[in-house]
């Protein structure tokens, strides 16, 4: 494991309360607006970007709202910036009926190709015309999934979720509307 991947894993583990690294354990179920790409583990070329978006001046905690997350549960506590763990990120702790709740993280993230290279076991899907790199792994009974959506040549949006006993296909399906909501809140470049 490279040091940059280790740093990401540690940061997501802190945010998601799941000490894990990531690999794919299943395939997301396609939904409207979601297109699986070829089975290649590392797509060649530039990511697909239907409409370039800017992240300049965007507040990470504005990427998702209580209405976006209502299918998972209401806020257990107010969304909070977590820049000390992942730059330009926000942690949402939701009341899903469990004692700890479920954590969702959204971040204005790094270049898509960096994520794709670092998370070589992931796979690409296309969400509303934008390349999205998805990756899930089980660690001690808790599933952690990340989805990184290309928004311009240099930046992406990351959405991550952890769930005890989670099923990757169901978690990724629940994350797809969150990706669309975050994308639609970014200004067109």
Tab-separated table of C-alpha atoms in Angstrom:
chain	number	residue	atom	x	y	z
A	1	UNK	CA	0.000	0.000	0.000
A	2	UNK	CA	1.454	3.386	-0.984
A	3	UNK	CA	1.798	6.155	1.564
A	4	UNK	CA	-0.778	8.361	-0.214
A	5	UNK	CA	-3.293	5.496	-0.242
A	6	UNK	CA	-2.475	4.827	3.421
A	7	UNK	CA	-3.118	8.469	4.270
A	8	UNK	CA	-6.470	8.420	2.452
A	9	UNK	CA	-7.476	5.177	4.125
A	10	UNK	CA	-6.599	6.542	7.564
A	11	UNK	CA	-8.474	9.768	6.893
A	12	UNK	CA	-11.593	8.002	5.655
A	13	UNK	CA	-11.377	5.553	8.536
A	14	UNK	CA	-11.431	8.436	10.987
A	15	UNK	CA	-14.332	10.102	9.238
A	16	UNK	CA	-16.329	6.956	8.648
A	17	UNK	CA	-15.437	5.255	11.934
A	18	UNK	CA	-14.325	2.243	9.925
A	19	UNK	CA	-10.654	1.225	10.052
A	20	UNK	CA	-10.312	-0.048	6.520
A	21	UNK	CA	-8.683	0.198	3.149
A	22	UNK	CA	-10.722	-0.220	0.010
A	23	UNK	CA	-11.332	-2.798	-2.697
A	24	UNK	CA	-14.405	-3.714	-4.706
A	25	UNK	CA	-16.578	-6.494	-3.307
A	26	UNK	CA	-19.528	-6.065	-5.658
A	27	UNK	CA	-21.084	-4.130	-8.494
A	28	UNK	CA	-23.520	-1.257	-8.148
A	29	UNK	CA	-26.981	-1.729	-9.556
A	30	UNK	CA	-27.469	0.539	-12.577
A	31	UNK	CA	-30.100	3.236	-12.138
A	32	UNK	CA	-31.477	5.914	-14.422
A	33	UNK	CA	-28.606	8.225	-15.324
A	34	UNK	CA	-26.006	5.625	-14.264
A	35	UNK	CA	-24.055	3.868	-16.992
A	36	UNK	CA	-21.536	1.117	-16.222
A	37	UNK	CA	-18.378	1.368	-18.324
A	38	UNK	CA	-16.380	-1.517	-19.724
A	39	UNK	CA	-15.047	-4.137	-17.320
A	40	UNK	CA	-11.505	-2.740	-17.597
A	41	UNK	CA	-10.062	-2.030	-14.148
A	42	UNK	CA	-8.293	1.100	-15.418
A	43	UNK	CA	-10.017	3.002	-18.207
A	44	UNK	CA	-7.677	4.689	-20.648
A	45	UNK	CA	-7.783	8.370	-21.425
A	46	UNK	CA	-9.404	11.343	-19.838
A	47	UNK	CA	-12.479	11.003	-17.625
A	48	UNK	CA	-15.887	11.833	-19.070
A	49	UNK	CA	-17.147	15.243	-17.949
A	50	UNK	CA	-20.537	16.173	-19.414
A	51	UNK	CA	-20.529	19.731	-18.013
A	52	UNK	CA	-17.379	21.018	-16.316
A	53	UNK	CA	-18.108	22.401	-12.855
A	54	UNK	CA	-16.074	24.644	-10.580
A	55	UNK	CA	-15.438	24.051	-6.893
A	56	UNK	CA	-14.097	27.574	-6.251
A	57	UNK	CA	-15.967	29.157	-3.345
A	58	UNK	CA	-18.096	26.068	-2.679
A	59	UNK	CA	-18.668	25.177	0.985
A	60	UNK	CA	-18.269	21.370	1.402
A	61	UNK	CA	-21.135	21.191	3.918
A	62	UNK	CA	-23.460	22.660	1.258
A	63	UNK	CA	-22.933	19.670	-1.076
A	64	UNK	CA	-25.644	17.606	0.660
A	65	UNK	CA	-28.766	18.654	2.559
A	66	UNK	CA	-31.023	16.977	5.097
A	67	UNK	CA	-33.510	16.408	2.250
A	68	UNK	CA	-30.828	14.620	0.176
A	69	UNK	CA	-29.975	12.342	3.099
A	70	UNK	CA	-33.533	11.688	4.367
A	71	UNK	CA	-33.580	8.176	2.859
A	72	UNK	CA	-30.780	7.226	5.252
A	73	UNK	CA	-32.042	9.144	8.267
A	74	UNK	CA	-32.231	12.576	9.898
A	75	UNK	CA	-29.142	14.368	11.174
A	76	UNK	CA	-27.936	12.877	14.463
A	77	UNK	CA	-25.738	15.960	14.796
A	78	UNK	CA	-25.082	18.987	12.620
A	79	UNK	CA	-22.835	18.516	9.579
A	80	UNK	CA	-19.254	19.511	10.386
A	81	UNK	CA	-16.173	20.435	8.359
A	82	UNK	CA	-13.339	17.912	8.785
A	83	UNK	CA	-10.495	19.680	6.954
A	84	UNK	CA	-7.997	18.319	9.481
A	85	UNK	CA	-8.769	14.803	8.220
A	86	UNK	CA	-9.548	15.387	4.509
A	87	UNK	CA	-9.157	18.847	2.995
A	88	UNK	CA	-12.446	20.507	2.021
A	89	UNK	CA	-14.623	17.773	3.527
A	90	UNK	CA	-17.817	17.600	5.553
A	91	UNK	CA	-19.044	14.809	7.810
A	92	UNK	CA	-22.756	14.038	8.113
A	93	UNK	CA	-23.747	11.747	11.002
A	94	UNK	CA	-27.244	10.373	10.431
A	95	UNK	CA	-29.697	8.589	12.701
A	96	UNK	CA	-30.274	5.308	10.889
A	97	UNK	CA	-31.687	3.579	13.972
A	98	UNK	CA	-28.311	2.250	15.144
A	99	UNK	CA	-26.594	3.522	18.277
A	100	UNK	CA	-23.633	5.027	16.402
A	101	UNK	CA	-25.611	6.229	13.401
A	102	UNK	CA	-24.344	6.178	9.843
A	103	UNK	CA	-21.663	8.511	8.577
A	104	UNK	CA	-21.576	10.050	5.112
A	105	UNK	CA	-18.643	12.195	3.989
A	106	UNK	CA	-18.643	14.630	1.076
A	107	UNK	CA	-15.502	16.401	-0.111
A	108	UNK	CA	-14.264	18.668	-2.855
A	109	UNK	CA	-11.527	16.288	-3.853
A	110	UNK	CA	-8.393	15.843	-5.908
A	111	UNK	CA	-7.886	15.046	-9.590
A	112	UNK	CA	-9.952	12.054	-10.762
A	113	UNK	CA	-6.979	10.288	-12.381
A	114	UNK	CA	-5.095	10.330	-9.054
A	115	UNK	CA	-7.951	8.467	-7.365
A	116	UNK	CA	-8.297	6.014	-10.244
A	117	UNK	CA	-4.572	5.198	-10.135
A	118	UNK	CA	-4.406	4.920	-6.331
A	119	UNK	CA	-7.538	2.774	-6.043
A	120	UNK	CA	-6.642	0.296	-8.793
A	121	UNK	CA	-9.199	-2.275	-7.548
A	122	UNK	CA	-12.098	0.109	-8.114
A	123	UNK	CA	-14.190	0.450	-11.227
A	124	UNK	CA	-15.739	3.206	-13.256
A	125	UNK	CA	-19.405	4.027	-13.785
A	126	UNK	CA	-20.811	7.142	-15.433
A	127	UNK	CA	-23.190	9.341	-13.416
A	128	UNK	CA	-25.039	12.001	-15.430
A	129	UNK	CA	-22.260	11.989	-18.035
A	130	UNK	CA	-19.417	12.192	-15.477
A	131	UNK	CA	-16.858	9.439	-14.859
A	132	UNK	CA	-17.213	8.122	-11.288
A	133	UNK	CA	-14.720	5.774	-9.617
A	134	UNK	CA	-16.343	3.446	-7.050
A	135	UNK	CA	-14.711	1.227	-4.472
A	136	UNK	CA	-16.077	-0.817	-1.512
A	137	UNK	CA	-14.509	-3.092	1.091
A	138	UNK	CA	-15.649	-4.962	4.164
A	139	UNK	CA	-13.614	-4.505	7.322
A	140	UNK	CA	-14.683	-6.304	10.491
A	141	UNK	CA	-18.389	-6.310	9.668
A	142	UNK	CA	-18.504	-2.692	8.454
A	143	UNK	CA	-18.704	-1.928	4.747
A	144	UNK	CA	-17.096	1.283	3.507
A	145	UNK	CA	-17.775	2.585	0.005
A	146	UNK	CA	-16.378	5.610	-1.822
A	147	UNK	CA	-17.467	7.225	-5.071
A	148	UNK	CA	-15.315	9.897	-6.712
A	149	UNK	CA	-16.992	11.894	-9.498
A	150	UNK	CA	-14.914	13.910	-12.019
A	151	UNK	CA	-16.155	17.525	-12.167
A	152	UNK	CA	-13.332	19.247	-14.103
A	153	UNK	CA	-9.814	18.507	-15.337
A	154	UNK	CA	-8.277	19.021	-11.881
A	155	UNK	CA	-10.942	18.247	-9.288
A	156	UNK	CA	-13.571	15.715	-8.280
A	157	UNK	CA	-16.262	15.281	-5.646
A	158	UNK	CA	-15.935	12.410	-3.180
A	159	UNK	CA	-18.908	10.828	-1.414
A	160	UNK	CA	-18.169	8.062	1.102
A	161	UNK	CA	-20.387	5.996	3.396
A	162	UNK	CA	-19.848	3.306	6.025
A	163	UNK	CA	-22.451	0.879	7.337
A	164	UNK	CA	-22.251	-2.088	9.674
A	165	UNK	CA	-23.275	-5.151	7.684
A	166	UNK	CA	-23.688	-3.017	4.555
A	167	UNK	CA	-24.189	-4.542	1.116
A	168	UNK	CA	-22.047	-2.789	-1.539
A	169	UNK	CA	-24.733	-2.816	-4.250
A	170	UNK	CA	-27.309	-1.270	-1.915
A	171	UNK	CA	-24.873	1.284	-0.506
A	172	UNK	CA	-23.697	2.398	-3.948
A	173	UNK	CA	-27.318	2.644	-5.110
A	174	UNK	CA	-28.072	4.867	-2.065
A	175	UNK	CA	-24.996	7.004	-2.844
A	176	UNK	CA	-25.917	7.672	-6.491
A	177	UNK	CA	-28.612	10.296	-5.721
A	178	UNK	CA	-26.126	11.923	-3.307
A	179	UNK	CA	-23.553	12.191	-6.098
A	180	UNK	CA	-26.145	13.751	-8.399
A	181	UNK	CA	-27.237	16.221	-5.694
A	182	UNK	CA	-23.635	17.280	-4.971
A	183	UNK	CA	-22.877	17.628	-8.693
A	184	UNK	CA	-25.970	19.789	-9.247
A	185	UNK	CA	-24.907	22.155	-6.439
A	186	UNK	CA	-21.614	22.971	-8.171
A	187	UNK	CA	-21.610	25.991	-10.501
A	188	UNK	CA	-21.010	25.303	-14.189
A	189	UNK	CA	-17.452	26.336	-15.080
